[in-house]
DNA sequence: CGCTCTATTGATAAACCTCAAATACAGTGG
DNA sequence: CCACTGTATTTGAGGTTTATCAATAGAGCG
């Protein structure tokens, strides 16, 4: 089974031995996804949670009128739907693969058994969940109190921290990011995103192309995000 | 020690016996708060988490410029800062008592010991945390996609579900709710809240006074919230 | 009754969305 | 290599929503 070494470092397994981790991974079921496949849909019964062992996921949420927002990108080594599966409810959001992606799914009984056997798994999860709440709460605060350009700047910086790759030209955000994606992530429209990025490109803060963003002046974006 | 019976029903203790619960409560330290006292400040070291055993808390968050939002109200029997305490970080928000309030605080070592001894505590917590995330995510979605009047309607409905009391005049939201509070909760300004509530009062959907809201036509608010 | 805090209301302006149309770009098949 | 097609992006004009500012009114309290 081709499980990347880096998974040993996945926070959820902190405090466990390698043999234990291997055993746990074997108790899950592997799911392979082609790019842009849906792993689960908002509204589906939440019967499994997933650890990403290759590739990445995009988490989105729709409102009643079909407007979509992007809540988060899930990197390799991260887990998703861990709390939802404990709640016997439906998934509150949709998970879609970005590239070739492999995940391991555990169902509720398995998760419960694991956590009862290794309480540290539940404890680690609680810590990880803190980060998620903190991030949404921060974004919520920003959405309530800041203007679009600030939010777009923050969005790019956040995405950069999650998926940034240093290149000679600047820091490349290694996710296919359309204007629509950025708009859905920052809570605005493609038109506003386009205008804003054009301005920044003129100022030489970024370089952008079709579904591509490279950040050239991170400091400028930070200043803008934090209120000039 | 005057601990209300209803605490036996607190979800975090699901699966434990009454004696076990009593023992756990004794391992925490009681804190008494007068109305409007600060239990902890955003930015303080997160060294304890708290279970509310009497009264209620208001959770708020400030941005860099001092703009405040209200994230949540914590009722009697609920817990707060449970994940923050595990992360050795600072509190991401401020907790303030609304009325006479009593909480029990546990520090990190105690929480860890409790969860290792009773894994179900951690598991219950994970489930509870799901509800919090779900709520913020929903509010975030609404903030991104809906207009002010919808958000104000949703805010009143949410607060009603948390603190509503049936009276002959309608459902009274039993929290001192100023226009400022509603604005901070719905992500808008006191002016817009005032105008909106005035309209609804004319339509006889609500009755409002100084820091007081009574909902008379819940269905009207629901229709509005869900997009006319 | 005067003081303070909260709420209302009107006028104005800013921010941002919407719509329409043009343009750029990537990939495909000839 | 080029034209073609389907997206993605840009840009302008116009309109809506909502914030801001200023001034007034009302409620509660000593």
Coordinates of C-alpha atoms (C1' of nucleotides) in Angstrom, one line a residue:
Chain A
X1 CA 0.0 0.0 0.0
X2 CA 1.6 3.3 -1.1
X3 CA 1.1 5.5 1.9
X4 CA 3.4 8.5 2.0
X5 CA 5.8 8.7 4.9
X6 CA 4.7 12.2 5.7
X7 CA 1.5 10.8 7.1
X8 CA 3.4 9.6 10.2
X9 CA 3.6 13.3 10.9
X10 CA -0.1 13.8 10.6
X11 CA -1.2 15.5 13.9
X12 CA -4.1 13.1 14.4
X13 CA -1.7 10.3 15.1
X14 CA 0.6 12.2 17.5
X15 CA 1.6 10.0 20.4
X16 CA 1.1 6.7 18.5
X17 CA 3.7 4.3 17.2
X18 CA 4.3 3.6 13.6
X19 CA 2.9 0.1 13.9
X20 CA -0.2 1.5 15.5
X21 CA -0.7 4.0 12.7
X22 CA -0.3 1.4 10.0
X23 CA -2.9 -0.7 11.7
X24 CA -5.3 2.2 12.0
X25 CA -4.8 3.1 8.3
X26 CA -5.7 -0.5 7.4
X27 CA -9.0 -0.3 9.2
X28 CA -10.1 2.4 6.8
X29 CA -11.2 2.1 3.2
X30 CA -9.3 3.7 0.5
X31 CA -11.1 5.9 -2.1
X32 CA -9.4 7.1 -5.3
X33 CA -10.6 10.2 -7.0
X34 CA -9.9 11.7 -10.3
X35 CA -9.6 15.5 -10.5
X36 CA -12.8 17.3 -9.8
X37 CA -14.6 14.2 -8.5
X38 CA -17.1 14.7 -5.7
X39 CA -16.1 12.8 -2.5
X40 CA -19.3 13.7 -0.7
X41 CA -22.2 16.1 -1.3
X42 CA -23.6 18.6 1.1
X43 CA -26.8 16.9 2.3
X44 CA -25.6 13.3 1.9
X45 CA -25.6 11.1 5.0
X46 CA -22.4 11.7 6.9
X47 CA -21.3 8.1 7.2
X48 CA -17.6 8.4 6.9
X49 CA -14.8 10.8 7.7
X50 CA -11.7 11.0 5.5
X51 CA -8.0 11.4 5.7
X52 CA -6.3 12.8 2.6
X53 CA -3.3 10.7 1.8
X54 CA -2.7 12.1 -1.7
X55 CA -3.9 15.2 -3.5
X56 CA -6.2 17.9 -2.2
X57 CA -9.9 18.6 -1.6
X58 CA -12.0 21.7 -1.9
X59 CA -14.8 22.2 0.6
X60 CA -17.7 24.3 -0.7
X61 CA -21.2 25.1 0.6
X62 CA -24.3 26.2 -1.2
X63 CA -27.2 28.3 0.1
X64 CA -30.8 27.8 -0.8
X65 CA -30.5 29.9 -3.9
X66 CA -27.5 28.0 -5.2
X67 CA -24.9 30.6 -4.4
X68 CA -21.6 28.9 -3.6
X69 CA -18.9 29.8 -1.2
X70 CA -15.5 28.1 -0.7
X71 CA -14.9 27.2 2.9
X72 CA -11.5 25.6 2.8
X73 CA -9.0 23.6 1.0
X74 CA -7.8 20.4 2.6
X75 CA -4.2 19.4 2.0
X76 CA -2.6 16.0 2.0
X77 CA -2.3 14.7 5.5
X78 CA -5.4 16.5 6.7
X79 CA -8.7 15.0 7.8
X80 CA -12.2 16.2 7.0
X81 CA -15.7 15.4 8.2
X82 CA -14.3 14.0 11.4
X83 CA -16.9 15.7 13.6
X84 CA -19.8 15.3 11.2
X85 CA -19.4 11.5 11.2
X86 CA -19.9 11.5 14.9
X87 CA -23.2 13.4 14.6
X88 CA -25.2 11.0 12.5
X89 CA -26.2 14.0 10.4
X90 CA -25.7 15.0 6.8
X91 CA -22.5 16.6 5.5
X92 CA -22.9 20.3 5.9
X93 CA -20.7 20.9 2.8
X94 CA -19.4 19.4 -0.4
X95 CA -15.9 17.9 -0.8
X96 CA -14.4 17.8 -4.3
X97 CA -11.0 16.7 -5.3
X98 CA -8.7 19.2 -7.0
X99 CA -6.2 16.8 -8.6
X100 CA -5.7 13.0 -8.5
X101 CA -6.6 12.4 -4.9
X102 CA -6.6 9.4 -2.5
X103 CA -8.4 9.4 0.8
X104 CA -8.9 6.8 3.5
X105 CA -12.4 6.7 5.0
X106 CA -13.5 5.5 8.4
X107 CA -17.1 5.1 9.4
X108 CA -18.5 6.1 12.7
X109 CA -18.2 2.7 14.6
X110 CA -14.6 2.5 13.5
X111 CA -13.9 6.1 14.6
X112 CA -15.6 5.5 18.0
X113 CA -13.6 2.3 18.5
X114 CA -10.4 4.0 17.6
X115 CA -11.0 6.9 19.9
X116 CA -12.0 4.7 22.8
X117 CA -8.9 2.6 22.3
X118 CA -6.6 5.6 21.8
X119 CA -8.0 8.6 23.5
X120 CA -5.1 10.6 22.1
X121 CA -6.7 10.4 18.7
X122 CA -9.8 12.2 20.0
X123 CA -7.6 14.7 21.9
X124 CA -5.5 15.4 18.8
X125 CA -8.7 15.8 16.8
X126 CA -10.0 18.4 19.2
X127 CA -6.8 20.4 18.8
X128 CA -7.1 20.2 15.1
X129 CA -10.7 21.2 15.2
X130 CA -9.7 24.3 17.1
X131 CA -7.8 25.5 14.1
X132 CA -10.8 25.1 11.9
X133 CA -13.1 27.0 14.1
X134 CA -10.5 29.7 14.6
X135 CA -10.1 30.1 10.9
X136 CA -13.9 30.3 10.1
X137 CA -14.4 32.6 13.0
X138 CA -11.6 34.9 11.7
X139 CA -13.0 34.8 8.3
X140 CA -16.5 35.5 9.6
X141 CA -15.1 38.5 11.5
X142 CA -13.4 39.8 8.4
X143 CA -16.5 39.3 6.4
X144 CA -18.5 41.3 8.9
X145 CA -16.0 44.2 9.3
X146 CA -13.8 44.5 6.3
X147 CA -14.1 45.7 2.8
X148 CA -13.7 43.6 -0.3
X149 CA -10.1 44.5 -1.2
X150 CA -9.0 43.7 2.3
X151 CA -10.8 40.4 2.2
X152 CA -9.4 39.5 -1.2
X153 CA -5.9 40.3 0.1
X154 CA -6.5 38.1 3.1
X155 CA -7.8 35.3 0.9
X156 CA -4.7 35.3 -1.3
X157 CA -2.4 35.4 1.8
X158 CA -4.3 32.5 3.4
X159 CA -4.2 30.5 0.2
X160 CA -0.6 31.3 -0.2
X161 CA 0.2 30.0 3.3
X162 CA -1.7 26.8 2.5
X163 CA -0.4 26.2 -1.0
X164 CA 2.3 28.6 -1.7
X165 CA 5.4 27.5 -3.7
X166 CA 8.4 29.8 -4.0
X167 CA 9.4 30.5 -7.6
X168 CA 11.8 33.0 -9.1
X169 CA 8.8 35.1 -10.1
X170 CA 7.3 35.2 -6.6
X171 CA 5.2 32.9 -4.5
X172 CA 2.9 30.8 -6.7
X173 CA -0.4 29.6 -5.3
X174 CA -0.4 26.0 -6.4
X175 CA -4.2 25.5 -6.8
X176 CA -6.1 26.2 -9.9
X177 CA -7.7 29.5 -8.8
X178 CA -10.2 31.1 -11.2
X179 CA -11.6 34.5 -10.5
X180 CA -14.7 32.7 -9.6
X181 CA -12.9 30.6 -7.0
X182 CA -11.4 33.7 -5.4
X183 CA -14.7 35.4 -5.4
X184 CA -16.3 32.4 -3.7
X185 CA -13.5 32.3 -1.2
X186 CA -13.5 36.0 -0.4
X187 CA -17.3 36.5 -0.5
X188 CA -17.6 38.8 -3.5
X189 CA -18.1 38.6 -7.3
X190 CA -15.8 37.8 -10.2
X191 CA -16.0 41.4 -11.4
X192 CA -14.8 42.9 -8.2
X193 CA -12.0 40.3 -8.0
X194 CA -11.0 41.0 -11.6
X195 CA -10.9 44.7 -11.1
X196 CA -9.0 44.4 -7.8
X197 CA -6.4 42.0 -9.2
X198 CA -5.9 44.2 -12.2
X199 CA -5.1 47.1 -9.9
X200 CA -2.6 45.0 -8.0
X201 CA -1.0 43.8 -11.1
X202 CA -0.5 47.4 -12.2
X203 CA 1.1 48.1 -8.9
X204 CA 3.3 45.0 -9.4
X205 CA 2.0 43.3 -6.2
X206 CA 1.0 40.2 -8.1
X207 CA 1.1 38.5 -11.5
X208 CA -2.0 36.7 -12.5
X209 CA -3.2 34.7 -15.5
X210 CA -5.9 32.2 -16.3
X211 CA -6.5 30.4 -13.0
X212 CA -3.1 31.3 -11.8
X213 CA -1.8 33.7 -9.1
X214 CA 1.7 34.6 -8.2
X215 CA 2.3 36.9 -5.3
X216 CA 5.3 39.3 -5.8
X217 CA 4.8 41.7 -2.9
X218 CA 3.5 39.9 0.1
X219 CA 4.2 42.8 2.4
X220 CA 1.9 45.1 0.4
X221 CA -0.9 42.6 0.7
X222 CA -0.4 42.2 4.4
X223 CA -0.5 46.0 4.9
X224 CA -3.6 46.3 2.9
X225 CA -5.2 43.3 4.7
X226 CA -4.5 44.7 8.1
X227 CA -6.1 48.1 7.3
X228 CA -3.6 50.2 5.4
Chain B
X1 CA -22.2 22.9 46.4
X2 CA -25.3 24.1 44.5
X3 CA -25.0 22.4 41.2
X4 CA -28.2 22.4 39.2
X5 CA -29.6 19.0 38.4
X6 CA -29.9 19.8 34.8
X7 CA -26.2 19.5 34.4
X8 CA -26.5 15.7 34.5
X9 CA -28.0 16.2 31.1
X10 CA -25.1 18.2 29.8
X11 CA -24.0 16.4 26.7
X12 CA -20.3 16.4 27.6
X13 CA -21.0 13.9 30.3
X14 CA -23.1 11.5 28.2
X15 CA -22.2 8.0 29.2
X16 CA -20.9 8.8 32.6
X17 CA -22.6 8.0 35.9
X18 CA -23.8 10.6 38.3
X19 CA -21.0 9.8 40.8
X20 CA -18.4 10.2 38.1
X21 CA -19.9 13.5 37.0
X22 CA -19.9 14.8 40.6
X23 CA -16.3 13.8 40.9
X24 CA -15.3 15.6 37.7
X25 CA -17.1 18.8 38.7
X26 CA -15.1 18.8 41.9
X27 CA -11.9 18.7 40.0
X28 CA -12.7 22.1 38.5
X29 CA -12.6 25.5 40.1
X30 CA -15.7 27.5 40.4
X31 CA -15.8 31.1 39.3
X32 CA -18.6 33.5 40.1
X33 CA -19.3 36.5 37.9
X34 CA -21.5 39.5 38.4
X35 CA -23.4 40.7 35.3
X36 CA -21.2 42.0 32.5
X37 CA -17.9 40.7 34.0
X38 CA -15.3 39.5 31.7
X39 CA -14.4 35.8 32.2
X40 CA -11.6 35.9 29.7
X41 CA -10.3 38.3 27.1
X42 CA -9.4 37.7 23.5
X43 CA -5.6 37.5 23.6
X44 CA -5.3 36.2 27.2
X45 CA -3.5 32.9 27.6
X46 CA -6.0 30.1 27.2
X47 CA -5.3 28.2 30.4
X48 CA -8.8 27.0 31.3
X49 CA -12.0 26.0 29.7
X50 CA -15.3 26.6 31.3
X51 CA -18.7 24.9 31.9
X52 CA -21.5 27.4 32.6
X53 CA -23.5 26.1 35.6
X54 CA -25.6 29.2 36.1
X55 CA -26.3 32.3 34.0
X56 CA -25.0 32.9 30.4
X57 CA -22.1 34.2 28.5
X58 CA -21.7 36.4 25.5
X59 CA -18.8 35.6 23.1
X60 CA -17.4 38.5 21.2
X61 CA -14.5 39.1 18.9
X62 CA -12.7 42.3 18.0
X63 CA -10.8 43.1 14.8
X64 CA -7.6 45.2 14.7
X65 CA -9.6 48.4 14.4
X66 CA -11.8 47.7 17.4
X67 CA -14.9 46.7 15.5
X68 CA -16.8 44.1 17.5
X69 CA -18.9 41.2 16.4
X70 CA -20.9 38.8 18.6
X71 CA -20.1 35.2 17.8
X72 CA -22.4 33.4 20.1
X73 CA -24.3 33.2 23.4
X74 CA -23.4 30.4 25.7
X75 CA -26.3 29.0 27.8
X76 CA -26.3 27.3 31.1
X77 CA -25.0 23.7 30.8
X78 CA -22.7 24.6 27.8
X79 CA -19.0 24.6 27.7
X80 CA -16.6 27.1 26.1
X81 CA -13.0 27.4 25.3
X82 CA -12.7 23.6 25.4
X83 CA -10.6 23.3 22.3
X84 CA -8.6 26.5 22.9
X85 CA -7.3 25.2 26.2
X86 CA -5.8 22.2 24.4
X87 CA -3.9 24.4 22.1
X88 CA -1.8 26.3 24.5
X89 CA -2.7 29.5 22.6
X90 CA -4.5 32.6 23.5
X91 CA -8.3 32.8 23.6
X92 CA -9.5 33.8 20.2
X93 CA -12.4 35.7 21.6
X94 CA -13.8 37.4 24.7
X95 CA -16.3 35.9 27.1
X96 CA -18.5 38.2 29.2
X97 CA -21.3 37.3 31.6
X98 CA -24.7 38.5 30.8
X99 CA -26.4 38.1 34.2
X100 CA -25.2 36.5 37.5
X101 CA -23.2 33.6 36.3
X102 CA -21.2 30.7 37.7
X103 CA -18.8 28.7 35.7
X104 CA -16.5 25.8 36.5
X105 CA -13.0 26.0 35.0
X106 CA -10.7 23.1 34.2
X107 CA -7.1 23.7 33.2
X108 CA -5.3 21.8 30.4
X109 CA -3.7 19.0 32.5
X110 CA -7.0 18.3 34.2
X111 CA -8.8 18.2 30.8
X112 CA -6.2 15.9 29.3
X113 CA -6.4 13.6 32.3
X114 CA -10.2 13.5 32.2
X115 CA -10.3 12.7 28.5
X116 CA -7.7 10.0 28.8
X117 CA -9.5 8.5 31.7
X118 CA -13.0 8.9 30.1
X119 CA -12.5 8.9 26.3
X120 CA -16.2 9.5 26.0
X121 CA -15.7 13.1 27.2
X122 CA -13.5 13.8 24.3
X123 CA -15.9 12.1 21.9
X124 CA -18.8 14.0 23.3
X125 CA -16.8 17.2 22.9
X126 CA -16.1 16.5 19.3
X127 CA -19.8 16.1 18.7
X128 CA -20.6 19.4 20.4
X129 CA -17.8 21.1 18.6
X130 CA -19.5 20.0 15.3
X131 CA -22.5 22.1 16.2
X132 CA -20.4 25.2 16.8
X133 CA -18.5 24.8 13.5
X134 CA -21.8 24.2 11.7
X135 CA -23.3 27.3 13.1
X136 CA -20.3 29.6 12.3
X137 CA -20.1 28.1 8.8
X138 CA -23.8 28.7 8.2
X139 CA -23.5 32.3 9.5
X140 CA -20.5 32.8 7.3
X141 CA -22.4 31.5 4.3
X142 CA -25.2 33.8 5.1
X143 CA -22.9 36.8 5.6
X144 CA -21.4 36.0 2.1
X145 CA -24.6 35.5 0.2
X146 CA -27.5 37.3 1.9
X147 CA -28.7 40.8 2.4
X148 CA -29.0 42.7 5.7
X149 CA -32.7 42.2 6.3
X150 CA -32.3 38.4 5.7
X151 CA -29.4 38.3 8.1
X152 CA -31.2 40.3 10.7
X153 CA -34.2 38.0 10.4
X154 CA -32.0 34.9 10.8
X155 CA -30.2 36.5 13.8
X156 CA -33.5 37.1 15.6
X157 CA -34.6 33.6 14.8
X158 CA -31.4 32.1 16.0
X159 CA -31.5 34.1 19.2
X160 CA -35.1 33.1 19.6
X161 CA -34.2 29.4 19.4
X162 CA -31.5 29.9 22.0
X163 CA -33.3 32.2 24.4
X164 CA -36.9 32.4 23.4
X165 CA -39.6 32.5 26.1
X166 CA -43.3 32.1 25.1
X167 CA -45.4 35.0 26.4
X168 CA -48.9 36.1 25.6
X169 CA -47.5 38.9 23.5
X170 CA -45.3 36.6 21.4
X171 CA -41.9 34.9 21.8
X172 CA -39.7 37.1 24.0
X173 CA -35.9 36.9 23.4
X174 CA -34.7 36.7 27.0
X175 CA -31.3 38.4 26.5
X176 CA -30.8 42.1 26.9
X177 CA -30.5 42.9 23.2
X178 CA -29.7 46.4 22.2
X179 CA -29.7 47.5 18.6
X180 CA -25.9 47.5 18.8
X181 CA -26.0 43.9 19.9
X182 CA -28.2 42.9 17.0
X183 CA -26.0 44.8 14.6
X184 CA -22.9 43.1 16.0
X185 CA -24.6 39.7 15.7
X186 CA -25.9 40.2 12.2
X187 CA -22.9 42.0 10.8
X188 CA -24.4 45.5 10.2
X189 CA -24.9 48.8 11.8
X190 CA -27.3 50.1 14.5
X191 CA -28.9 52.4 11.9
X192 CA -29.8 49.6 9.5
X193 CA -31.1 47.4 12.4
X194 CA -33.2 50.3 13.7
X195 CA -34.8 50.9 10.3
X196 CA -35.4 47.3 9.7
X197 CA -37.0 46.6 13.0
X198 CA -39.1 49.7 12.7
X199 CA -40.5 48.3 9.4
X200 CA -41.2 45.0 10.9
X201 CA -42.9 46.6 13.8
X202 CA -45.2 48.5 11.4
X203 CA -46.0 45.1 9.8
X204 CA -46.7 43.7 13.2
X205 CA -44.1 41.0 12.9
X206 CA -42.3 42.0 16.1
X207 CA -42.6 44.3 19.1
X208 CA -39.5 46.0 20.3
X209 CA -38.4 48.3 23.0
X210 CA -35.2 49.4 24.7
X211 CA -33.0 46.3 24.6
X212 CA -36.0 44.1 24.2
X213 CA -37.4 42.1 21.3
X214 CA -40.7 40.1 21.1
X215 CA -41.4 38.1 17.9
X216 CA -45.0 38.0 17.0
X217 CA -44.9 36.5 13.5
X218 CA -42.2 33.9 13.4
X219 CA -43.4 32.6 10.0
X220 CA -42.9 36.0 8.4
X221 CA -39.3 36.2 9.5
X222 CA -38.7 32.6 8.4
X223 CA -40.0 33.4 4.9
X224 CA -37.9 36.5 4.7
X225 CA -34.8 34.7 6.0
X226 CA -35.2 31.9 3.4
X227 CA -35.4 34.3 0.5
X228 CA -39.0 35.6 0.3
Chain C
dC1 C1' -36.0 67.5 36.2
dG2 C1' -31.8 66.9 34.2
dC3 C1' -28.4 63.4 32.9
dT4 C1' -27.1 59.5 30.3
dC5 C1' -27.7 56.0 27.3
dT6 C1' -30.3 54.1 23.5
dA7 C1' -33.0 54.4 19.5
dT8 C1' -34.9 56.8 15.3
dT9 C1' -34.9 59.2 11.1
dG10 C1' -33.4 61.9 7.0
dA11 C1' -29.9 63.2 3.9
dT12 C1' -25.8 61.9 1.6
dA13 C1' -22.2 59.2 -0.1
dA14 C1' -19.5 55.2 -0.7
dA15 C1' -18.9 50.6 -1.8
dC16 C1' -20.1 47.0 -4.5
dC17 C1' -23.1 44.3 -7.4
dT18 C1' -25.4 43.6 -11.9
dC19 C1' -25.6 43.4 -16.6
dA20 C1' -23.8 43.7 -21.2
dA21 C1' -20.3 43.4 -24.2
dA22 C1' -15.7 42.9 -25.6
dT23 C1' -11.3 40.5 -25.3
dA24 C1' -7.9 37.0 -24.1
dC25 C1' -6.6 32.4 -23.6
dA26 C1' -6.1 27.2 -23.9
dG27 C1' -7.0 23.3 -26.1
dT28 C1' -8.6 20.8 -30.3
dG29 C1' -8.7 19.1 -34.7
dG30 C1' -7.7 20.0 -39.3
Chain D
dC1 C1' 0.7 26.2 -37.7
dC2 C1' -3.8 28.0 -37.8
dA3 C1' -8.6 28.7 -37.3
dC4 C1' -12.2 27.4 -34.2
dT5 C1' -14.7 26.8 -29.9
dG6 C1' -15.6 27.2 -25.3
dT7 C1' -14.1 29.3 -21.1
dA8 C1' -12.1 32.7 -18.4
dT9 C1' -11.3 37.4 -17.8
dT10 C1' -11.7 42.4 -18.4
dT11 C1' -14.0 46.7 -18.5
dG12 C1' -17.6 50.2 -18.6
dA13 C1' -22.0 52.1 -17.3
dG14 C1' -25.6 52.2 -14.2
dG15 C1' -28.2 51.0 -10.1
dT16 C1' -28.9 49.1 -5.4
dT17 C1' -27.8 48.4 -1.1
dT18 C1' -26.1 49.8 2.9
dA19 C1' -22.9 52.6 5.6
dT20 C1' -22.0 57.1 7.4
dC21 C1' -23.0 61.4 9.5
dA22 C1' -25.8 64.6 12.0
dA23 C1' -29.5 65.7 14.5
dT24 C1' -33.5 64.5 17.3
dA25 C1' -36.4 61.8 20.2
dG26 C1' -37.3 58.7 23.9
dA27 C1' -36.4 55.8 28.3
dG28 C1' -34.7 55.0 32.6
dC29 C1' -32.6 56.7 36.8
dG30 C1' -31.2 59.4 40.7

